[in-house]
């Protein structure tokens, strides 16, 4: 199967788009900016969901579901929130269609106009905090640790599959606490979960840090993030965890009676990751031969392909292959045995390579004689002959090794593409080349905005445990006490 | 904890509504007709989803995701489909808000009017078949077996928590086949899955059957259903599986090249169950003491409550209780140990009774001495003293017994409330009293509609394997060859 698509070097953005479509992950729909997530792509997303959901539940969170619609008036209650989201809202104004007067088409029924317009949620802080007002009376009702898996809509003008779409799928956590300390602790706990998931499931190394005020979530006191570096040298924000202070509690009048019998506003956090993670996953590991998936998130971890000349051979090979499949499945490994006779082995090899299946086993007549199996790994494209004895242990080990290798490779790439610069000229030059650029900044939004205007680079994060270091702002020369990470970003 | 709510006999519909709210399952939101599904209710829905999803996957289906929005023009392509859904559609007309001229409020930006309005999906046949056109070229692409878990919106005027809400959660399967036979087989396979789920997970007995033309899904050739009987004698449609023929393939021009190299239209099915199942679950088993949940869908299957006078006693009891909890958890049973010192045992007993937890274990000082534990079952409210030896096996057995008892009880109730009637007078009288009413019908939509107008009863199903029996239509006296099931319904 020849997948006609450009290399990363030729056209990175076309490579990405073609890969997503040709590997059957997603495609553009008939609705502007909205994607269809195809079964193979959705299977990866389901694995992501399962792992994250387990982590949320293990840390005491419960799932719930809130309405898709938000009354327009709710939006205006938190000033910076509406400022941040009003420009990209899908608005429901009517609740009925009817036949046109001439009976030839179907039109919106003007008699069915809503008294108050409804916004499709771009995020759910407002409807959720309106609900929390009735759920929280006393400190005994706190903390409230709730997560929601849902679709949201932000009317983006320029969209890209998974990375930026008008509708996307995500989880949004919304927690309520009695004190600022507890809320901050929650914000950090979730950031750790996100970083753990990114690094140990997605095999994507991330920087944990604080966002500069200009990059903060609309309505947050502080936004924390995990940032990853893609192969084209652009940064991708992979998850955010917000400390909301008492902003939403005040906007929606959510107060509680403290242990000291005082009426106080509730402290809040919110946090989310989305189908954007699919974009990060694809771009971090894939190569010019197609998709590369980390074993922990691969829908098919191992594919077995029989090599045979006639049906008698196939029957013999199948017996062995199905025994291996069973041994692997018993170890919790997901295996596909592809014995279709409509395609040749070579076609299957490139198909599964393109789809990023981590390990391929091939078994031919000679393997039966020798008690061997040919093992190919997708990450390095290396092939090796294994003895069949304990094949399930060897394959399980190999999957672990691939998982780690992908992380190490991505980590090494990031290290090689992280640069310290000290002058404005160096900065502009390096930003154009790509990568994480560590530079001094005078701490003002004014400077940040100017840098963005001139170079398209933004501050991706002020990293945690940042080394204090006296320096001068690359743009203004004013004093700075630490370097921050600049990059162009998705 | 006194839960002040009416008995079923006093006011069934108030009993249901109060139960849903006071048991923390769901509540009405600030958005008309939309509910908030609270964590305890959502945990039940998650268990339903997990069981159904497993069944779909085990029968070869994959999940995918299609857009929330449907272009208005898609809707008109299948004539009866638009007829069925146009009157209850939420319509998106704009994609931006802005500050009003006086800066005092936020208003819809008239410059951001969509060229073509978008409908929030009430069901996804149209957008999905528009997509399938590109996915299906040859018989090799068939069958296509896809399911979607999603939210949908139908602008209902009179809503009730879980039973009928403007937004609800559901799964919708959409499959494509090369022949009518295969599509029909799929329709039946899914109906069996639904029936199996209803009876063996929800413990709700259902009648499988065919819908009369008047009750058919808008766009289907035939609609098959499972129908359950609620405690107030009303029927509830718990799931539907539609044979769509080639209707949507023709509307969206989805053709394939057959093995015989002929261009043919694709055959289709669609099928769904929704959060409405929550309503069926609640109404089938619950009583005047609150919720009753079948063990297989209960978020907490067993609660352990310590009875103690002082902290030394609590410490001793906790040691035993935690050992039991571990033994139960190891058997895959979900257990909560409630050792809160802020509530008395009696309060906890009625709380978990109200929440429908199937089994309650109580351990006091005397139990420690005697090596016993008090076991209470929610379905019968019976208490018994068990020896602690092999407690996990005994509790596992008891959970099975409760699961079966709930089904048998509901089944007996349905049998007792299924009536054969042969005259119009009898019919009207029985329909008013409630229950499934088996009666002869002349097979015409005209008669069906008249019966509905006069009695509010509809044909719930023409049961499978119905006994042929010559009779006369209760309304018109015209000949009939089988009885069908009439009832008032949710």
mmCIF file of C-alpha atoms in Angstrom, chain B residues 155-289:
data_model
loop_
_atom_site.group_PDB
_atom_site.id
_atom_site.type_symbol
_atom_site.label_atom_id
_atom_site.label_comp_id
_atom_site.label_asym_id
_atom_site.label_seq_id
_atom_site.Cartn_x
_atom_site.Cartn_y
_atom_site.Cartn_z
ATOM 1 C CA UNK B 155 -36.668 20.627 21.967
ATOM 2 C CA UNK B 156 -39.377 18.930 24.024
ATOM 3 C CA UNK B 157 -42.017 21.188 25.494
ATOM 4 C CA UNK B 158 -42.849 19.065 28.537
ATOM 5 C CA UNK B 159 -39.808 17.519 30.124
ATOM 6 C CA UNK B 160 -39.174 15.072 32.981
ATOM 7 C CA UNK B 161 -35.812 14.171 34.472
ATOM 8 C CA UNK B 162 -34.213 11.308 32.499
ATOM 9 C CA UNK B 163 -37.506 10.382 30.778
ATOM 10 C CA UNK B 164 -37.793 13.328 28.448
ATOM 11 C CA UNK B 165 -35.237 16.119 28.416
ATOM 12 C CA UNK B 166 -34.227 18.640 25.768
ATOM 13 C CA UNK B 167 -30.640 17.413 25.875
ATOM 14 C CA UNK B 168 -29.913 13.793 26.638
ATOM 15 C CA UNK B 169 -27.003 11.382 26.420
ATOM 16 C CA UNK B 170 -27.201 8.261 24.321
ATOM 17 C CA UNK B 171 -25.458 5.882 22.004
ATOM 18 C CA UNK B 172 -26.464 5.695 18.384
ATOM 19 C CA UNK B 173 -25.326 2.852 16.165
ATOM 20 C CA UNK B 174 -25.238 3.379 12.404
ATOM 21 C CA UNK B 175 -24.388 0.402 10.247
ATOM 22 C CA UNK B 176 -24.118 -0.125 6.508
ATOM 23 C CA UNK B 177 -24.586 -3.447 4.726
ATOM 24 C CA UNK B 178 -24.471 -4.986 1.264
ATOM 25 C CA UNK B 179 -27.844 -6.725 1.524
ATOM 26 C CA UNK B 180 -31.235 -6.228 3.138
ATOM 27 C CA UNK B 181 -30.841 -9.604 4.879
ATOM 28 C CA UNK B 182 -27.604 -8.586 6.559
ATOM 29 C CA UNK B 183 -29.073 -5.279 7.678
ATOM 30 C CA UNK B 184 -32.127 -7.021 9.112
ATOM 31 C CA UNK B 185 -29.905 -9.510 10.893
ATOM 32 C CA UNK B 186 -27.979 -6.622 12.443
ATOM 33 C CA UNK B 187 -31.233 -4.930 13.528
ATOM 34 C CA UNK B 188 -32.223 -8.129 15.341
ATOM 35 C CA UNK B 189 -28.777 -8.758 16.820
ATOM 36 C CA UNK B 190 -28.862 -5.332 18.431
ATOM 37 C CA UNK B 191 -32.399 -5.793 19.704
ATOM 38 C CA UNK B 192 -31.195 -8.982 21.405
ATOM 39 C CA UNK B 193 -28.305 -7.065 22.978
ATOM 40 C CA UNK B 194 -30.711 -4.427 24.272
ATOM 41 C CA UNK B 195 -33.079 -7.057 25.670
ATOM 42 C CA UNK B 196 -30.201 -8.938 27.274
ATOM 43 C CA UNK B 197 -28.922 -5.730 28.846
ATOM 44 C CA UNK B 198 -32.361 -4.689 30.107
ATOM 45 C CA UNK B 199 -33.135 -8.071 31.639
ATOM 46 C CA UNK B 200 -29.746 -9.209 32.904
ATOM 47 C CA UNK B 201 -28.166 -5.941 33.965
ATOM 48 C CA UNK B 202 -31.104 -3.655 34.692
ATOM 49 C CA UNK B 203 -33.300 -6.555 35.913
ATOM 50 C CA UNK B 204 -36.106 -5.070 33.813
ATOM 51 C CA UNK B 205 -38.175 -7.592 31.828
ATOM 52 C CA UNK B 206 -38.952 -6.408 28.310
ATOM 53 C CA UNK B 207 -41.185 -7.357 25.425
ATOM 54 C CA UNK B 208 -39.403 -7.497 22.083
ATOM 55 C CA UNK B 209 -41.482 -6.559 19.098
ATOM 56 C CA UNK B 210 -42.200 -4.540 16.017
ATOM 57 C CA UNK B 211 -43.581 -1.002 16.126
ATOM 58 C CA UNK B 212 -46.741 -0.204 14.218
ATOM 59 C CA UNK B 213 -46.223 2.168 11.248
ATOM 60 C CA UNK B 214 -47.505 5.103 13.271
ATOM 61 C CA UNK B 215 -44.845 4.630 15.952
ATOM 62 C CA UNK B 216 -41.997 4.064 13.527
ATOM 63 C CA UNK B 217 -38.791 6.113 13.576
ATOM 64 C CA UNK B 218 -38.912 8.958 11.064
ATOM 65 C CA UNK B 219 -37.031 7.566 8.082
ATOM 66 C CA UNK B 220 -37.149 3.858 8.970
ATOM 67 C CA UNK B 221 -38.722 0.988 7.031
ATOM 68 C CA UNK B 222 -39.314 -0.877 10.274
ATOM 69 C CA UNK B 223 -38.681 -0.070 13.912
ATOM 70 C CA UNK B 224 -38.143 -2.821 16.472
ATOM 71 C CA UNK B 225 -38.270 -2.100 20.171
ATOM 72 C CA UNK B 226 -38.045 -3.349 23.701
ATOM 73 C CA UNK B 227 -40.930 -2.235 25.916
ATOM 74 C CA UNK B 228 -41.024 -2.336 29.704
ATOM 75 C CA UNK B 229 -43.902 -1.854 32.132
ATOM 76 C CA UNK B 230 -43.484 0.645 34.960
ATOM 77 C CA UNK B 231 -45.033 0.341 38.436
ATOM 78 C CA UNK B 232 -47.775 2.847 37.625
ATOM 79 C CA UNK B 233 -48.947 0.690 34.739
ATOM 80 C CA UNK B 234 -47.451 2.838 31.999
ATOM 81 C CA UNK B 235 -45.200 1.453 29.294
ATOM 82 C CA UNK B 236 -41.708 2.736 28.639
ATOM 83 C CA UNK B 237 -39.889 2.245 25.351
ATOM 84 C CA UNK B 238 -36.420 1.265 26.508
ATOM 85 C CA UNK B 239 -34.584 0.897 23.212
ATOM 86 C CA UNK B 240 -35.167 0.869 19.468
ATOM 87 C CA UNK B 241 -33.424 -0.767 16.543
ATOM 88 C CA UNK B 242 -34.352 0.454 13.068
ATOM 89 C CA UNK B 243 -34.135 -1.220 9.697
ATOM 90 C CA UNK B 244 -33.678 1.817 7.444
ATOM 91 C CA UNK B 245 -33.758 -0.006 4.145
ATOM 92 C CA UNK B 246 -32.049 2.098 1.460
ATOM 93 C CA UNK B 247 -33.769 5.328 2.504
ATOM 94 C CA UNK B 248 -30.705 7.182 3.759
ATOM 95 C CA UNK B 249 -28.393 5.645 1.154
ATOM 96 C CA UNK B 250 -30.696 7.046 -1.532
ATOM 97 C CA UNK B 251 -31.068 10.416 0.174
ATOM 98 C CA UNK B 252 -27.284 10.772 0.468
ATOM 99 C CA UNK B 253 -26.353 8.836 -2.653
ATOM 100 C CA UNK B 254 -24.324 6.093 -0.995
ATOM 101 C CA UNK B 255 -23.715 3.354 -3.527
ATOM 102 C CA UNK B 256 -21.258 0.477 -3.669
ATOM 103 C CA UNK B 257 -19.886 -1.843 -6.295
ATOM 104 C CA UNK B 258 -21.181 -5.326 -5.514
ATOM 105 C CA UNK B 259 -19.301 -8.612 -5.954
ATOM 106 C CA UNK B 260 -21.162 -8.872 -9.249
ATOM 107 C CA UNK B 261 -19.703 -5.490 -10.204
ATOM 108 C CA UNK B 262 -23.050 -3.729 -10.065
ATOM 109 C CA UNK B 263 -23.607 -0.317 -8.493
ATOM 110 C CA UNK B 264 -26.162 -0.704 -5.675
ATOM 111 C CA UNK B 265 -27.493 1.408 -2.808
ATOM 112 C CA UNK B 266 -26.314 0.458 0.652
ATOM 113 C CA UNK B 267 -28.667 -1.037 3.279
ATOM 114 C CA UNK B 268 -28.760 0.580 6.690
ATOM 115 C CA UNK B 269 -29.666 0.202 10.331
ATOM 116 C CA UNK B 270 -29.627 2.578 13.256
ATOM 117 C CA UNK B 271 -30.263 1.891 16.924
ATOM 118 C CA UNK B 272 -30.063 3.642 20.246
ATOM 119 C CA UNK B 273 -30.602 3.682 23.960
ATOM 120 C CA UNK B 274 -30.335 6.782 26.091
ATOM 121 C CA UNK B 275 -30.254 8.192 29.620
ATOM 122 C CA UNK B 276 -33.974 7.410 29.507
ATOM 123 C CA UNK B 277 -32.880 3.946 30.666
ATOM 124 C CA UNK B 278 -32.080 5.634 33.981
ATOM 125 C CA UNK B 279 -35.763 6.462 34.302
ATOM 126 C CA UNK B 280 -36.742 2.870 33.526
ATOM 127 C CA UNK B 281 -34.272 1.573 36.078
ATOM 128 C CA UNK B 282 -35.466 3.895 38.819
ATOM 129 C CA UNK B 283 -39.171 3.295 38.205
ATOM 130 C CA UNK B 284 -38.948 -0.482 37.855
ATOM 131 C CA UNK B 285 -37.531 -1.325 41.262
ATOM 132 C CA UNK B 286 -37.677 1.592 43.652
ATOM 133 C CA UNK B 287 -40.155 1.753 46.537
ATOM 134 C CA UNK B 288 -41.542 4.130 49.135
ATOM 135 C CA UNK B 289 -38.260 3.928 51.066
#
